[in-house]
XYZ file of C-alpha atoms in Angstrom:
503
model
C -2.905 -33.688 13.847
C -3.137 -37.207 15.171
C -3.910 -37.735 18.829
C -3.836 -40.847 20.904
C -6.115 -41.747 23.742
C -4.525 -41.763 27.163
C -3.576 -45.162 28.550
C -6.506 -46.971 30.057
C -9.120 -44.836 28.258
C -10.420 -47.799 26.234
C -11.104 -50.087 29.214
C -12.649 -47.203 31.166
C -14.968 -46.343 28.258
C -15.950 -49.989 27.974
C -16.717 -50.108 31.682
C -18.862 -46.980 31.367
C -20.803 -48.546 28.513
C -21.259 -51.797 30.392
C -22.402 -49.870 33.445
C -24.878 -47.866 31.351
C -26.301 -51.017 29.806
C -26.701 -52.558 33.238
C -28.460 -49.441 34.518
C -30.860 -49.416 31.576
C -31.516 -53.122 32.067
C -32.078 -52.620 35.764
C -34.556 -49.802 35.094
C -36.379 -51.913 32.520
C -36.486 -54.726 35.044
C -38.245 -52.687 37.685
C -41.774 -53.703 38.517
C -43.340 -50.368 37.574
C -41.297 -49.532 34.452
C -43.966 -50.491 31.904
C -46.959 -48.934 33.757
C -44.992 -45.729 34.315
C -44.017 -45.430 30.641
C -47.611 -46.203 29.661
C -48.770 -43.365 31.926
C -46.279 -41.023 30.245
C -47.495 -42.161 26.826
C -51.158 -41.479 27.651
C -50.267 -38.110 29.197
C -48.401 -37.027 26.050
C -51.026 -38.238 23.566
C -53.892 -36.872 25.646
C -52.218 -33.483 25.973
C -51.500 -33.327 22.241
C -55.127 -34.032 21.306
C -56.448 -31.712 24.036
C -54.509 -28.838 22.502
C -55.724 -29.297 18.921
C -59.346 -30.460 19.307
C -61.870 -27.677 18.933
C -63.705 -26.345 21.981
C -66.110 -27.766 23.026
C -66.408 -31.458 22.101
C -70.062 -32.477 22.016
C -69.239 -36.141 21.541
C -67.501 -36.138 24.925
C -70.105 -34.147 26.890
C -67.830 -31.129 27.375
C -70.647 -28.531 27.172
C -72.589 -30.283 29.942
C -69.519 -30.678 32.141
C -68.632 -27.021 31.595
C -72.160 -25.998 32.507
C -71.890 -28.094 35.670
C -68.748 -26.206 36.715
C -70.333 -22.858 35.848
C -73.382 -23.604 37.986
C -71.219 -24.636 40.960
C -69.132 -21.483 40.543
C -72.387 -19.526 40.742
C -73.348 -21.298 43.955
C -75.962 -23.636 42.433
C -76.070 -27.434 42.314
C -77.621 -28.123 38.896
C -80.090 -30.774 37.782
C -80.322 -32.476 34.393
C -82.852 -29.759 33.454
C -80.556 -26.796 34.261
C -79.401 -24.689 31.315
C -75.812 -24.823 30.098
C -74.115 -21.438 30.336
C -74.186 -19.744 26.945
C -73.697 -16.047 27.741
C -72.681 -14.344 24.441
C -70.941 -11.578 26.377
C -68.714 -14.092 28.136
C -68.354 -16.543 25.222
C -68.745 -14.515 22.032
C -67.141 -17.168 19.847
C -68.901 -20.294 21.091
C -72.140 -19.236 22.800
C -74.085 -20.913 20.007
C -72.132 -24.135 20.542
C -73.044 -24.236 24.218
C -76.677 -23.472 23.531
C -77.045 -26.839 21.783
C -79.089 -27.888 18.765
C -82.218 -28.874 20.723
C -83.664 -28.361 24.176
C -82.292 -31.557 25.821
C -78.766 -30.788 24.584
C -79.019 -27.302 26.027
C -79.220 -28.724 29.561
C -76.586 -30.057 31.972
C -77.337 -33.720 31.367
C -74.296 -34.821 33.401
C -75.769 -33.368 36.619
C -76.821 -36.856 37.751
C -73.187 -37.468 38.752
C -71.779 -36.291 42.097
C -70.022 -32.895 42.033
C -66.548 -33.619 43.442
C -64.558 -33.456 40.186
C -66.502 -30.427 38.998
C -65.925 -28.709 42.339
C -62.197 -29.217 41.828
C -62.527 -27.400 38.479
C -64.326 -24.346 39.933
C -61.026 -22.490 40.650
C -60.118 -22.965 36.987
C -63.435 -21.348 36.043
C -62.817 -18.415 38.342
C -59.313 -17.849 36.981
C -59.795 -18.523 33.257
C -63.466 -18.355 32.278
C -62.833 -15.234 30.209
C -60.487 -17.310 28.037
C -62.730 -20.209 27.173
C -60.349 -22.347 25.125
C -57.595 -22.128 27.718
C -60.054 -22.895 30.512
C -61.470 -26.026 28.899
C -58.021 -27.222 27.787
C -56.874 -26.929 31.408
C -59.873 -28.981 32.497
C -59.086 -31.496 29.754
C -55.563 -31.879 31.077
C -56.913 -32.614 34.552
C -58.752 -35.606 33.077
C -55.646 -36.598 31.097
C -53.691 -36.825 34.337
C -56.447 -39.018 35.771
C -56.162 -41.380 32.798
C -52.385 -41.578 33.294
C -52.852 -42.546 36.950
C -55.510 -45.040 35.881
C -53.217 -46.930 33.483
C -50.489 -47.041 36.126
C -52.952 -48.618 38.577
C -54.048 -51.116 35.924
C -50.469 -52.382 36.007
C -50.390 -52.465 39.808
C -53.611 -54.488 39.997
C -52.510 -56.851 37.230
C -49.355 -57.481 39.226
C -51.486 -58.406 42.237
C -53.435 -60.892 40.126
C -50.402 -62.610 38.552
C -47.448 -61.992 40.882
C -45.392 -64.894 39.503
C -45.675 -63.859 35.835
C -44.573 -60.229 35.511
C -44.739 -60.367 31.704
C -48.499 -60.934 31.953
C -48.938 -57.833 34.098
C -46.791 -55.744 31.739
C -48.673 -56.922 28.654
C -51.992 -56.241 30.406
C -51.027 -52.558 30.593
C -50.525 -52.443 26.814
C -53.791 -54.311 26.242
C -55.654 -51.751 28.369
C -54.428 -48.837 26.224
C -57.098 -49.158 23.553
C -57.103 -46.403 20.898
C -60.486 -44.979 21.850
C -59.624 -44.850 25.562
C -56.387 -43.026 24.760
C -58.462 -40.607 22.671
C -60.943 -40.079 25.533
C -58.107 -39.072 27.843
C -57.918 -35.786 25.949
C -61.318 -34.361 26.917
C -62.999 -32.685 29.860
C -64.855 -35.627 31.384
C -64.841 -37.096 34.880
C -63.955 -40.675 33.923
C -60.187 -40.407 34.418
C -60.198 -39.653 38.125
C -63.339 -41.704 38.777
C -61.639 -44.792 37.343
C -58.259 -44.066 38.933
C -59.794 -43.686 42.390
C -61.856 -46.834 41.846
C -58.752 -48.869 40.981
C -56.891 -47.470 43.989
C -59.774 -48.603 46.189
C -59.632 -52.079 44.640
C -55.852 -52.238 45.082
C -55.981 -51.292 48.755
C -58.908 -53.655 49.351
C -57.010 -56.583 47.844
C -53.897 -55.824 49.873
C -55.915 -55.644 53.072
C -57.692 -58.890 52.211
C -54.346 -60.625 51.656
C -52.254 -58.888 54.281
C -52.488 -56.561 57.260
C -54.982 -53.705 57.274
C -52.433 -51.033 58.177
C -53.580 -47.481 59.000
C -52.053 -46.276 55.724
C -53.996 -48.798 53.663
C -57.233 -48.012 55.477
C -56.699 -44.281 54.942
C -55.905 -44.730 51.231
C -58.904 -47.012 50.707
C -61.203 -44.547 52.488
C -59.867 -41.614 50.470
C -60.122 -43.537 47.192
C -63.668 -44.652 47.979
C -64.704 -41.102 48.780
C -63.215 -39.841 45.515
C -64.886 -42.632 43.529
C -68.297 -42.116 45.138
C -68.021 -38.348 44.768
C -67.006 -38.314 41.110
C -69.276 -40.731 39.226
C -72.476 -42.542 40.128
C -70.880 -45.950 39.475
C -68.388 -45.333 42.288
C -71.016 -46.040 44.952
C -71.440 -49.601 43.705
C -67.699 -50.217 43.857
C -67.494 -48.841 47.394
C -70.326 -51.160 48.441
C -68.623 -54.222 46.910
C -65.278 -53.453 48.538
C -66.964 -52.849 51.883
C -68.715 -56.220 51.747
C -65.454 -57.941 50.730
C -63.571 -56.351 53.624
C -66.383 -57.122 56.045
C -66.333 -60.784 55.030
C -62.555 -61.304 55.046
C -61.397 -58.982 57.827
C -64.436 -59.682 59.973
C -63.589 -63.372 60.009
C -59.891 -62.754 60.527
C -59.844 -59.845 62.977
C -63.320 -59.744 64.476
C -64.609 -56.327 65.513
C -61.430 -54.615 64.344
C -62.047 -55.924 60.855
C -65.666 -54.789 61.017
C -64.448 -51.321 62.048
C -62.118 -51.191 59.033
C -64.927 -52.146 56.650
C -67.258 -49.628 58.310
C -64.674 -46.878 57.847
C -63.989 -47.685 54.181
C -67.698 -47.773 53.361
C -69.065 -45.318 55.919
C -66.980 -42.248 55.119
C -67.929 -42.172 51.383
C -71.568 -42.795 52.332
C -71.520 -39.937 54.823
C -69.781 -37.631 52.350
C -71.984 -38.213 49.290
C -74.952 -40.358 50.279
C -77.086 -37.229 50.321
C -76.472 -36.693 46.600
C -77.882 -40.075 45.619
C -80.877 -39.575 47.885
C -81.366 -36.291 46.025
C -81.203 -38.165 42.701
C -83.857 -40.554 43.967
C -86.135 -37.693 44.943
C -85.604 -35.781 41.683
C -85.491 -38.553 39.082
C -86.958 -41.665 40.698
C -83.715 -43.660 40.930
C -80.302 -43.225 42.498
C -78.402 -42.598 39.238
C -80.987 -40.714 37.165
C -80.515 -43.195 34.331
C -84.195 -43.641 33.442
C -84.803 -39.900 33.477
C -81.915 -39.337 31.066
C -83.132 -42.033 28.664
C -86.573 -40.428 28.668
C -85.079 -36.956 28.268
C -83.261 -37.922 25.075
C -86.049 -40.116 23.731
C -84.015 -43.325 23.572
C -85.777 -46.459 22.346
C -85.109 -49.901 23.861
C -82.975 -52.308 21.838
C -85.141 -55.375 21.264
C -82.802 -58.314 20.694
C -79.479 -58.868 18.978
C -80.920 -57.944 15.591
C -80.974 -54.305 16.697
C -77.532 -54.292 18.275
C -76.157 -52.134 15.456
C -78.540 -49.390 16.622
C -76.653 -48.934 19.906
C -74.991 -45.500 19.742
C -71.214 -45.519 20.114
C -70.685 -49.291 19.817
C -69.058 -49.353 16.378
C -66.012 -47.158 17.015
C -64.447 -49.026 19.975
C -65.223 -52.354 18.330
C -63.516 -51.473 15.055
C -60.442 -50.018 16.776
C -59.745 -53.065 18.984
C -59.941 -56.096 16.642
C -56.655 -57.638 17.837
C -57.595 -57.501 21.507
C -61.141 -58.707 20.842
C -59.896 -61.641 18.749
C -57.398 -62.621 21.453
C -60.052 -62.390 24.171
C -62.572 -64.471 22.241
C -60.180 -67.135 20.909
C -57.049 -67.365 23.062
C -58.536 -66.829 26.534
C -60.836 -69.890 26.276
C -57.879 -71.954 25.024
C -55.779 -70.846 27.993
C -58.594 -71.695 30.403
C -59.042 -75.166 28.924
C -55.301 -75.763 29.067
C -55.204 -74.734 32.727
C -58.127 -76.991 33.592
C -56.405 -79.934 31.945
C -53.315 -79.299 34.056
C -55.487 -78.864 37.196
C -53.776 -75.542 37.850
C -56.763 -73.193 37.907
C -56.874 -71.725 41.426
C -58.703 -68.649 42.636
C -58.256 -66.342 45.564
C -60.284 -63.528 47.079
C -58.811 -60.896 44.757
C -59.993 -62.741 41.654
C -63.411 -63.321 43.189
C -63.793 -59.611 44.019
C -62.800 -58.467 40.531
C -64.957 -61.083 38.808
C -68.022 -60.150 40.869
C -67.374 -56.474 40.147
C -67.022 -57.217 36.424
C -70.252 -59.235 36.338
C -72.204 -56.515 38.134
C -70.750 -53.875 35.800
C -71.569 -56.000 32.754
C -75.174 -56.459 33.893
C -75.550 -52.704 34.455
C -74.038 -51.812 31.073
C -76.111 -54.401 29.178
C -79.284 -53.234 30.944
C -78.468 -49.626 30.087
C -77.852 -50.514 26.433
C -81.029 -52.603 26.259
C -83.034 -49.606 27.439
C -81.596 -47.448 24.648
C -78.455 -46.018 26.203
C -75.261 -45.445 24.249
C -72.067 -47.428 24.708
C -68.807 -45.844 25.812
C -65.730 -47.975 26.403
C -64.881 -45.776 29.388
C -67.720 -47.612 31.184
C -65.296 -50.574 31.334
C -62.302 -48.703 32.749
C -62.856 -49.894 36.304
C -62.986 -53.545 35.199
C -60.069 -53.198 32.794
C -57.463 -54.765 35.146
C -59.385 -58.043 35.051
C -60.218 -57.900 31.334
C -56.693 -56.922 30.305
C -54.989 -59.465 32.579
C -57.121 -62.355 31.359
C -56.537 -61.303 27.749
C -52.784 -61.072 28.351
C -52.783 -64.582 29.844
C -54.478 -65.830 26.685
C -51.978 -64.034 24.467
C -49.044 -65.642 26.253
C -50.566 -69.064 25.653
C -49.455 -68.788 22.014
C -46.711 -71.300 21.330
C -46.816 -73.012 24.724
C -48.000 -76.259 23.131
C -44.726 -76.391 21.146
C -42.290 -75.836 23.957
C -43.110 -75.651 27.635
C -40.617 -74.489 30.260
C -41.045 -75.284 33.932
C -43.116 -72.537 35.621
C -41.095 -70.045 37.634
C -37.784 -70.743 35.904
C -35.673 -68.182 34.084
C -36.423 -69.997 30.817
C -40.162 -69.640 31.415
C -39.750 -65.947 32.227
C -37.732 -65.331 29.070
C -40.309 -67.129 26.980
C -43.104 -65.038 28.503
C -41.219 -61.810 27.833
C -40.423 -62.821 24.226
C -44.050 -63.601 23.406
C -45.244 -60.528 25.322
C -42.735 -58.384 23.406
C -44.165 -59.519 20.067
C -47.727 -58.819 21.184
C -46.747 -55.465 22.717
C -45.021 -54.404 19.494
C -48.069 -55.278 17.416
C -50.457 -53.506 19.800
C -48.303 -50.373 20.057
C -48.038 -50.096 16.263
C -51.795 -50.566 16.002
C -52.323 -47.952 18.731
C -50.187 -45.404 16.892
C -51.969 -45.976 13.588
C -55.465 -46.038 15.090
C -54.945 -42.873 17.154
C -53.486 -41.105 14.109
C -56.528 -42.124 12.059
C -58.973 -41.133 14.802
C -57.251 -37.783 15.191
C -57.315 -37.165 11.456
C -60.967 -38.154 11.171
C -62.290 -36.374 14.256
C -59.993 -33.365 14.313
C -58.289 -32.279 11.151
C -60.996 -33.346 8.715
C -63.728 -31.540 10.681
C -62.252 -28.224 11.795
C -60.443 -25.408 10.088
C -58.386 -24.169 13.030
C -57.016 -25.578 16.299
C -57.042 -23.926 19.733
C -53.236 -24.251 19.826
C -51.194 -24.016 16.630
C -47.462 -24.204 16.108
C -44.885 -26.952 16.614
C -45.638 -27.807 20.241
C -48.477 -30.322 19.572
C -46.286 -32.040 16.958
C -43.431 -32.221 19.464
C -45.735 -33.926 21.945
C -46.625 -36.508 19.295
C -42.943 -37.212 18.685
C -42.285 -37.561 22.414
C -45.241 -39.961 22.674
C -43.671 -42.075 19.945
C -40.392 -42.157 21.864
C -42.249 -43.165 25.031
C -43.842 -46.012 23.093
C -40.431 -47.176 21.865
C -39.048 -47.009 25.404
C -42.007 -49.034 26.645
C -41.447 -51.700 23.992
C -37.728 -51.792 24.759
C -38.580 -52.890 28.302
C -40.075 -56.071 26.872
C -37.077 -56.641 24.605
C -34.536 -56.121 27.381
C -36.381 -58.434 29.735
C -36.674 -61.097 27.042
C -32.972 -60.845 26.295
C -31.698 -60.606 29.835
C -34.154 -62.829 31.681
C -35.570 -62.204 35.088
C -32.333 -62.946 36.952
C -30.091 -60.790 34.727
C -32.546 -57.886 34.883
C -32.214 -57.884 38.626
C -35.817 -58.837 39.312
C -36.803 -60.824 42.346
C -39.920 -62.794 41.549
C -42.499 -61.728 44.135
C -44.523 -64.549 45.674
C -48.162 -64.042 46.573
C -48.802 -62.274 49.865
C -50.360 -65.383 51.384
C -49.373 -69.014 50.658
C -52.925 -70.059 49.836
C -53.464 -67.107 47.476
C -52.359 -67.773 43.940
C -53.308 -66.563 40.525
C -54.812 -68.915 37.972
C -51.694 -70.751 36.834
C -52.424 -70.529 33.130
């Protein structure tokens, strides 16, 4: 039986479709669309791997972190010589795993870090320690959430660095999602929340340096600094740098009120966790316990570049990020030279703060590696906004010598989004393939069973793929629609004299 559509149905359906397209375009054009989808992507991939990786993961320090929580639950603050819990009655299936293969690996070697994150996991121990796999998976997911917040804040900080080129900030988020960091989001470590709180502190510091130090910003910066200093040893250094930056800028601008703000941001974390680092100094001879750990595990110094291949952990992140490394080494210098020729390289306080922080971090990491320490790319998570933004600027330099649009115009924005879309597509495909390979190599080729079987982990992988497609579609829609059609208002810097390097 043939039916006909009621009069006016065709135009109404067309209007609905047009309205839907406009809504999708408007959502894609929002400032936080890409960072939010990236956070969803990391959360899905991290959860999927957390469910299928065997318990515990020695390569990610899970036995030591679990022992830290167990000691706190028992009312003890452990040292790097305290034994990891390995009670066969409590853990009949994995007591041998927690005991370790030698004496140093049977101790809580992560006890040189402050206890805040581990304290937050104590309720999980009390509720689920009789079900070890479920307990550690829950703790893994807490770190996964921290990684998701971290990648979102990478986007927020990149936007602060390059407010007039939103495509750079969006591409920086994709650059920051390296395969090995996405893999690390799946394990029970304290890096997720340590890095997320560190980036929140940097974000609030930059906004107070550029604009008013509102009570909300001061409170957020103080909270973030306390979390950073109480979660990992490196957080204290970041709090100190941000305090000095605020003291210098706000002290000059607001006098004693600015000094009071800086004293609050730096003083509260110091009062909350300064005692722990004094304890480290008394126990191990330095504030982080680094030398004691190197001696504990018998690490030998790396004498020169000829021995660089002996650094533990350096090969994997290097081999899984060749595209980003090539862009950073080749395209970033070209972009810098081009900017210098155009006399458009300008710096503000935010760039200075992040560059100083990156240099200090680099010196610490290189010193640690030279003394025999192992490399982990999560050591660079707090400096990733700077590294990823600079790399994204270099990537968008491709093709600019052929056709150059006036900065700030819709044509320039469309060109940025087109080039960024190509790079984002390549990096997302590489991410999917590299994570799949890493998961196959580290999970399914090395273990017979998974903590969680069934279709749910596979469903999470499919949803992660869809999140990646949605993320990439944001670039495509922005490139097609342009900044004006997407409904975006280009945000100027907070202060007239503050501008990003106009590369």
